Short mmCIF file of N, CA and C in Angstrom, two decimals:
data_model
loop_
_atom_site.label_atom_id
_atom_site.label_comp_id
_atom_site.label_asym_id
_atom_site.label_seq_id
_atom_site.Cartn_x
_atom_site.Cartn_y
_atom_site.Cartn_z
N UNK A 1 9.11 31.98 -12.46
CA UNK A 1 9.21 32.57 -13.78
C UNK A 1 8.46 31.67 -14.76
N UNK A 2 7.64 32.27 -15.60
CA UNK A 2 6.89 31.49 -16.58
C UNK A 2 7.82 31.01 -17.70
N UNK A 3 7.36 30.05 -18.47
CA UNK A 3 8.15 29.54 -19.59
C UNK A 3 8.43 30.65 -20.61
N UNK A 4 7.47 31.54 -20.82
CA UNK A 4 7.67 32.65 -21.76
C UNK A 4 8.75 33.61 -21.26
N UNK A 5 8.71 33.94 -19.97
CA UNK A 5 9.73 34.83 -19.40
C UNK A 5 11.10 34.14 -19.41
N UNK A 6 11.11 32.88 -19.13
CA UNK A 6 12.35 32.12 -19.14
C UNK A 6 12.93 32.04 -20.55
N UNK A 7 12.06 31.84 -21.54
CA UNK A 7 12.51 31.83 -22.93
C UNK A 7 13.16 33.15 -23.31
N UNK A 8 12.53 34.25 -22.93
CA UNK A 8 13.08 35.57 -23.24
C UNK A 8 14.43 35.78 -22.56
N UNK A 9 14.55 35.34 -21.32
CA UNK A 9 15.82 35.49 -20.58
C UNK A 9 16.92 34.62 -21.19
N UNK A 10 16.57 33.42 -21.63
CA UNK A 10 17.55 32.55 -22.29
C UNK A 10 17.99 33.15 -23.62
N UNK A 11 17.05 33.67 -24.38
CA UNK A 11 17.39 34.30 -25.66
C UNK A 11 18.29 35.52 -25.45
N UNK A 12 18.00 36.31 -24.44
CA UNK A 12 18.80 37.50 -24.15
C UNK A 12 20.24 37.13 -23.83
N UNK A 13 20.42 36.06 -23.10
CA UNK A 13 21.76 35.63 -22.71
C UNK A 13 22.55 35.05 -23.88
N UNK A 14 21.86 34.44 -24.82
CA UNK A 14 22.52 33.78 -25.95
C UNK A 14 22.73 34.70 -27.16
N UNK A 15 22.10 35.85 -27.16
CA UNK A 15 22.08 36.74 -28.32
C UNK A 15 23.47 37.03 -28.86
N UNK A 16 23.63 36.79 -30.15
CA UNK A 16 24.88 37.10 -30.84
C UNK A 16 25.88 35.97 -30.89
N UNK A 17 25.66 34.93 -30.13
CA UNK A 17 26.52 33.75 -30.14
C UNK A 17 25.76 32.65 -30.88
N UNK A 18 25.97 32.58 -32.18
CA UNK A 18 25.11 31.76 -33.04
C UNK A 18 24.91 30.32 -32.57
N UNK A 19 25.97 29.57 -32.25
CA UNK A 19 25.73 28.20 -31.79
C UNK A 19 24.93 28.14 -30.48
N UNK A 20 25.20 29.07 -29.58
CA UNK A 20 24.44 29.12 -28.33
C UNK A 20 22.99 29.49 -28.60
N UNK A 21 22.78 30.47 -29.48
CA UNK A 21 21.40 30.82 -29.89
C UNK A 21 20.69 29.60 -30.47
N UNK A 22 21.39 28.88 -31.33
CA UNK A 22 20.80 27.73 -32.02
C UNK A 22 20.37 26.64 -31.05
N UNK A 23 21.25 26.26 -30.17
CA UNK A 23 20.92 25.21 -29.21
C UNK A 23 19.83 25.62 -28.25
N UNK A 24 19.90 26.87 -27.81
CA UNK A 24 18.90 27.40 -26.88
C UNK A 24 17.53 27.46 -27.56
N UNK A 25 17.51 27.95 -28.79
CA UNK A 25 16.24 28.06 -29.53
C UNK A 25 15.66 26.69 -29.84
N UNK A 26 16.51 25.72 -30.13
CA UNK A 26 16.03 24.36 -30.36
C UNK A 26 15.34 23.83 -29.12
N UNK A 27 15.96 24.03 -27.98
CA UNK A 27 15.36 23.56 -26.72
C UNK A 27 14.05 24.29 -26.44
N UNK A 28 14.03 25.61 -26.63
CA UNK A 28 12.81 26.39 -26.41
C UNK A 28 11.70 25.93 -27.35
N UNK A 29 12.04 25.80 -28.64
CA UNK A 29 11.05 25.45 -29.66
C UNK A 29 10.45 24.07 -29.47
N UNK A 30 11.18 23.20 -28.81
CA UNK A 30 10.67 21.86 -28.54
C UNK A 30 9.47 21.90 -27.59
N UNK A 31 9.39 22.95 -26.78
CA UNK A 31 8.26 23.20 -25.87
C UNK A 31 8.05 22.14 -24.80
N UNK A 32 9.12 21.53 -24.37
CA UNK A 32 9.02 20.53 -23.31
C UNK A 32 9.77 20.96 -22.06
N UNK A 33 11.05 21.20 -22.20
CA UNK A 33 11.93 21.32 -21.05
C UNK A 33 11.66 22.54 -20.18
N UNK A 34 11.23 23.65 -20.76
CA UNK A 34 10.97 24.84 -19.95
C UNK A 34 9.68 24.73 -19.15
N UNK A 35 8.94 23.66 -19.36
CA UNK A 35 7.72 23.40 -18.59
C UNK A 35 7.96 22.30 -17.54
N UNK A 36 9.18 21.87 -17.44
CA UNK A 36 9.53 20.80 -16.48
C UNK A 36 10.32 21.37 -15.32
N UNK A 37 9.72 21.32 -14.13
CA UNK A 37 10.41 21.83 -12.94
C UNK A 37 11.70 21.08 -12.67
N UNK A 38 11.74 19.78 -12.99
CA UNK A 38 12.96 19.00 -12.75
C UNK A 38 14.09 19.45 -13.67
N UNK A 39 13.79 20.16 -14.73
CA UNK A 39 14.82 20.71 -15.61
C UNK A 39 15.14 22.15 -15.20
N UNK A 40 14.11 22.98 -15.13
CA UNK A 40 14.35 24.41 -14.88
C UNK A 40 14.96 24.67 -13.50
N UNK A 41 14.58 23.90 -12.52
CA UNK A 41 15.11 24.15 -11.17
C UNK A 41 16.55 23.66 -10.99
N UNK A 42 16.98 22.75 -11.83
CA UNK A 42 18.32 22.16 -11.66
C UNK A 42 19.35 22.65 -12.66
N UNK A 43 18.92 23.02 -13.86
CA UNK A 43 19.89 23.26 -14.92
C UNK A 43 19.85 24.66 -15.53
N UNK A 44 18.99 25.53 -15.00
CA UNK A 44 18.93 26.89 -15.51
C UNK A 44 19.30 27.86 -14.40
N UNK A 45 20.24 28.74 -14.73
CA UNK A 45 20.72 29.76 -13.80
C UNK A 45 20.14 31.09 -14.27
N UNK A 46 19.49 31.82 -13.38
CA UNK A 46 18.85 33.09 -13.73
C UNK A 46 19.54 34.24 -13.02
N UNK A 47 19.49 35.40 -13.66
CA UNK A 47 20.05 36.61 -13.08
C UNK A 47 19.55 37.82 -13.86
N UNK A 48 20.14 38.96 -13.55
CA UNK A 48 19.78 40.21 -14.23
C UNK A 48 21.06 40.92 -14.61
N UNK A 49 21.09 41.44 -15.83
CA UNK A 49 22.25 42.20 -16.30
C UNK A 49 21.74 43.51 -16.90
N UNK A 50 22.13 44.62 -16.30
CA UNK A 50 21.69 45.92 -16.79
C UNK A 50 20.18 46.07 -16.82
N UNK A 51 19.51 45.44 -15.87
CA UNK A 51 18.07 45.50 -15.79
C UNK A 51 17.34 44.47 -16.66
N UNK A 52 18.10 43.71 -17.45
CA UNK A 52 17.50 42.70 -18.33
C UNK A 52 17.59 41.31 -17.69
N UNK A 53 16.47 40.62 -17.56
CA UNK A 53 16.53 39.25 -17.05
C UNK A 53 17.33 38.37 -18.02
N UNK A 54 18.22 37.58 -17.46
CA UNK A 54 19.07 36.69 -18.24
C UNK A 54 18.97 35.30 -17.63
N UNK A 55 19.17 34.29 -18.47
CA UNK A 55 19.19 32.92 -17.98
C UNK A 55 20.12 32.11 -18.88
N UNK A 56 20.75 31.12 -18.28
CA UNK A 56 21.66 30.24 -19.01
C UNK A 56 21.41 28.81 -18.56
N UNK A 57 21.65 27.90 -19.48
CA UNK A 57 21.48 26.48 -19.20
C UNK A 57 22.83 25.87 -18.92
N UNK A 58 22.91 25.08 -17.88
CA UNK A 58 24.13 24.32 -17.59
C UNK A 58 24.04 23.02 -18.39
N UNK A 59 24.50 23.11 -19.64
CA UNK A 59 24.37 21.99 -20.58
C UNK A 59 25.09 20.75 -20.09
N UNK A 60 26.28 20.92 -19.55
CA UNK A 60 27.05 19.77 -19.07
C UNK A 60 26.33 19.02 -17.97
N UNK A 61 25.78 19.76 -17.01
CA UNK A 61 25.07 19.12 -15.90
C UNK A 61 23.80 18.43 -16.39
N UNK A 62 23.11 19.05 -17.34
CA UNK A 62 21.88 18.44 -17.87
C UNK A 62 22.18 17.13 -18.59
N UNK A 63 23.25 17.12 -19.39
CA UNK A 63 23.60 15.90 -20.12
C UNK A 63 24.12 14.83 -19.18
N UNK A 64 24.87 15.22 -18.18
CA UNK A 64 25.33 14.26 -17.18
C UNK A 64 24.13 13.60 -16.49
N UNK A 65 23.14 14.41 -16.12
CA UNK A 65 21.94 13.86 -15.48
C UNK A 65 21.16 12.97 -16.45
N UNK A 66 21.09 13.36 -17.70
CA UNK A 66 20.42 12.55 -18.71
C UNK A 66 21.08 11.18 -18.83
N UNK A 67 22.39 11.16 -18.95
CA UNK A 67 23.12 9.90 -19.13
C UNK A 67 23.07 9.01 -17.88
N UNK A 68 22.97 9.64 -16.72
CA UNK A 68 22.95 8.84 -15.48
C UNK A 68 21.55 8.38 -15.10
N UNK A 69 20.55 8.83 -15.86
CA UNK A 69 19.18 8.43 -15.55
C UNK A 69 18.48 9.34 -14.57
N UNK A 70 19.13 10.45 -14.18
CA UNK A 70 18.54 11.39 -13.23
C UNK A 70 17.63 12.43 -13.89
N UNK A 71 17.53 12.38 -15.21
CA UNK A 71 16.63 13.27 -15.95
C UNK A 71 15.87 12.41 -16.96
N UNK A 72 14.77 11.81 -16.50
CA UNK A 72 14.03 10.93 -17.40
C UNK A 72 13.44 11.70 -18.57
N UNK A 73 13.54 11.11 -19.76
CA UNK A 73 13.04 11.74 -20.98
C UNK A 73 12.52 10.68 -21.94
N UNK A 74 11.59 11.08 -22.78
CA UNK A 74 11.19 10.20 -23.87
C UNK A 74 12.34 10.17 -24.88
N UNK A 75 12.25 9.29 -25.86
CA UNK A 75 13.29 9.20 -26.88
C UNK A 75 13.47 10.50 -27.64
N UNK A 76 12.36 11.14 -28.02
CA UNK A 76 12.42 12.40 -28.76
C UNK A 76 12.99 13.52 -27.91
N UNK A 77 12.56 13.60 -26.66
CA UNK A 77 13.10 14.63 -25.75
C UNK A 77 14.59 14.44 -25.57
N UNK A 78 15.01 13.21 -25.41
CA UNK A 78 16.43 12.90 -25.23
C UNK A 78 17.24 13.39 -26.44
N UNK A 79 16.74 13.09 -27.62
CA UNK A 79 17.46 13.49 -28.83
C UNK A 79 17.55 15.01 -28.95
N UNK A 80 16.45 15.70 -28.69
CA UNK A 80 16.46 17.17 -28.78
C UNK A 80 17.40 17.77 -27.75
N UNK A 81 17.40 17.24 -26.54
CA UNK A 81 18.31 17.76 -25.52
C UNK A 81 19.77 17.52 -25.93
N UNK A 82 20.07 16.35 -26.44
CA UNK A 82 21.44 16.05 -26.88
C UNK A 82 21.87 16.98 -28.02
N UNK A 83 21.00 17.18 -29.00
CA UNK A 83 21.34 18.05 -30.12
C UNK A 83 21.47 19.50 -29.68
N UNK A 84 20.59 19.94 -28.79
CA UNK A 84 20.67 21.31 -28.26
C UNK A 84 21.98 21.52 -27.51
N UNK A 85 22.34 20.56 -26.68
CA UNK A 85 23.57 20.67 -25.90
C UNK A 85 24.81 20.61 -26.79
N UNK A 86 24.73 19.87 -27.86
CA UNK A 86 25.85 19.80 -28.78
C UNK A 86 26.07 21.14 -29.47
N UNK A 87 24.99 21.76 -29.94
CA UNK A 87 25.09 23.06 -30.59
C UNK A 87 25.52 24.15 -29.60
N UNK A 88 24.87 24.21 -28.47
CA UNK A 88 25.09 25.31 -27.52
C UNK A 88 26.27 25.11 -26.60
N UNK A 89 26.53 23.86 -26.23
CA UNK A 89 27.53 23.61 -25.21
C UNK A 89 28.72 22.79 -25.66
N UNK A 90 28.85 22.59 -26.98
CA UNK A 90 29.98 21.84 -27.54
C UNK A 90 30.09 20.42 -26.98
N UNK A 91 28.96 19.83 -26.66
CA UNK A 91 28.94 18.47 -26.14
C UNK A 91 28.80 17.51 -27.32
N UNK A 92 29.76 16.60 -27.48
CA UNK A 92 29.74 15.71 -28.64
C UNK A 92 28.48 14.83 -28.69
N UNK A 93 27.97 14.65 -29.90
CA UNK A 93 26.81 13.79 -30.11
C UNK A 93 26.95 13.15 -31.49
N UNK A 94 26.47 11.94 -31.62
CA UNK A 94 26.45 11.27 -32.91
C UNK A 94 25.19 11.69 -33.66
N UNK A 95 25.37 12.45 -34.75
CA UNK A 95 24.20 12.85 -35.53
C UNK A 95 23.47 11.63 -36.08
N UNK A 96 24.22 10.65 -36.51
CA UNK A 96 23.61 9.44 -37.08
C UNK A 96 22.65 8.79 -36.09
N UNK A 97 23.08 8.66 -34.85
CA UNK A 97 22.24 8.02 -33.84
C UNK A 97 21.15 8.94 -33.31
N UNK A 98 21.44 10.23 -33.26
CA UNK A 98 20.53 11.17 -32.61
C UNK A 98 19.40 11.62 -33.53
N UNK A 99 19.68 11.78 -34.80
CA UNK A 99 18.66 12.28 -35.71
C UNK A 99 17.67 11.20 -36.13
N UNK A 100 18.11 9.95 -36.05
CA UNK A 100 17.20 8.87 -36.44
C UNK A 100 15.96 8.89 -35.54
N UNK A 101 14.84 8.64 -36.12
CA UNK A 101 13.56 8.53 -35.42
C UNK A 101 12.95 9.86 -34.97
N UNK A 102 13.53 10.99 -35.35
CA UNK A 102 12.88 12.26 -35.03
C UNK A 102 11.64 12.41 -35.91
N UNK A 103 10.59 12.96 -35.35
CA UNK A 103 9.40 13.22 -36.16
C UNK A 103 9.64 14.44 -37.05
N UNK A 104 8.74 14.68 -37.98
CA UNK A 104 8.91 15.75 -38.96
C UNK A 104 9.06 17.12 -38.29
N UNK A 105 8.28 17.38 -37.26
CA UNK A 105 8.36 18.67 -36.57
C UNK A 105 9.74 18.89 -35.98
N UNK A 106 10.27 17.88 -35.30
CA UNK A 106 11.59 18.02 -34.68
C UNK A 106 12.71 18.07 -35.71
N UNK A 107 12.55 17.37 -36.84
CA UNK A 107 13.54 17.48 -37.91
C UNK A 107 13.59 18.92 -38.41
N UNK A 108 12.43 19.53 -38.60
CA UNK A 108 12.38 20.93 -39.05
C UNK A 108 13.04 21.86 -38.02
N UNK A 109 12.83 21.59 -36.74
CA UNK A 109 13.45 22.40 -35.69
C UNK A 109 14.98 22.25 -35.72
N UNK A 110 15.45 21.04 -35.95
CA UNK A 110 16.90 20.79 -36.00
C UNK A 110 17.51 21.49 -37.21
N UNK A 111 16.85 21.41 -38.36
CA UNK A 111 17.36 22.08 -39.56
C UNK A 111 17.43 23.59 -39.33
N UNK A 112 16.41 24.15 -38.73
CA UNK A 112 16.40 25.57 -38.42
C UNK A 112 17.54 25.92 -37.45
N UNK A 113 17.78 25.06 -36.47
CA UNK A 113 18.85 25.29 -35.50
C UNK A 113 20.22 25.27 -36.18
N UNK A 114 20.41 24.36 -37.11
CA UNK A 114 21.70 24.28 -37.81
C UNK A 114 21.90 25.54 -38.65
N UNK A 115 20.85 26.01 -39.29
CA UNK A 115 20.95 27.26 -40.05
C UNK A 115 21.30 28.43 -39.12
N UNK A 116 20.68 28.49 -37.98
CA UNK A 116 20.95 29.56 -37.01
C UNK A 116 22.39 29.48 -36.51
N UNK A 117 22.88 28.28 -36.27
CA UNK A 117 24.26 28.11 -35.80
C UNK A 117 25.25 28.62 -36.83
N UNK A 118 24.86 28.56 -38.10
CA UNK A 118 25.72 29.03 -39.20
C UNK A 118 25.55 30.54 -39.45
N UNK A 119 24.75 31.19 -38.59
CA UNK A 119 24.57 32.64 -38.73
C UNK A 119 23.43 33.04 -39.63
N UNK A 120 22.61 32.09 -40.01
CA UNK A 120 21.46 32.37 -40.88
C UNK A 120 20.19 32.30 -40.06
N UNK A 121 19.86 33.42 -39.43
CA UNK A 121 18.66 33.45 -38.61
C UNK A 121 17.42 33.44 -39.49
N UNK A 122 16.35 32.82 -39.00
CA UNK A 122 15.11 32.80 -39.80
C UNK A 122 14.52 34.20 -39.92
#
């Protein structure tokens, strides 16, 4: 499945659940993880519902792998994954520690994700 098809399936599965939409969209918008086989093959579950492709991220497993060193990431990737998992999967994260050092693009993505989580879609 291509990253575009996977993005559509993830969006379809999250639709209507604002925090899940927000975290999923943050991860998609970062444009890193859906192009990594070590992420998509281990932490994304795919299926079909009513003829619509659906996909979900196992946030807990992804964060466990991140913390144990089994999912190598740059500092920015790590922060985006942690923030995405916090929004979508209720995984606790320190905003103070996580938001520091994000570049302008990722800060804008995080702000958009927080707005989406509050029900304010762009």
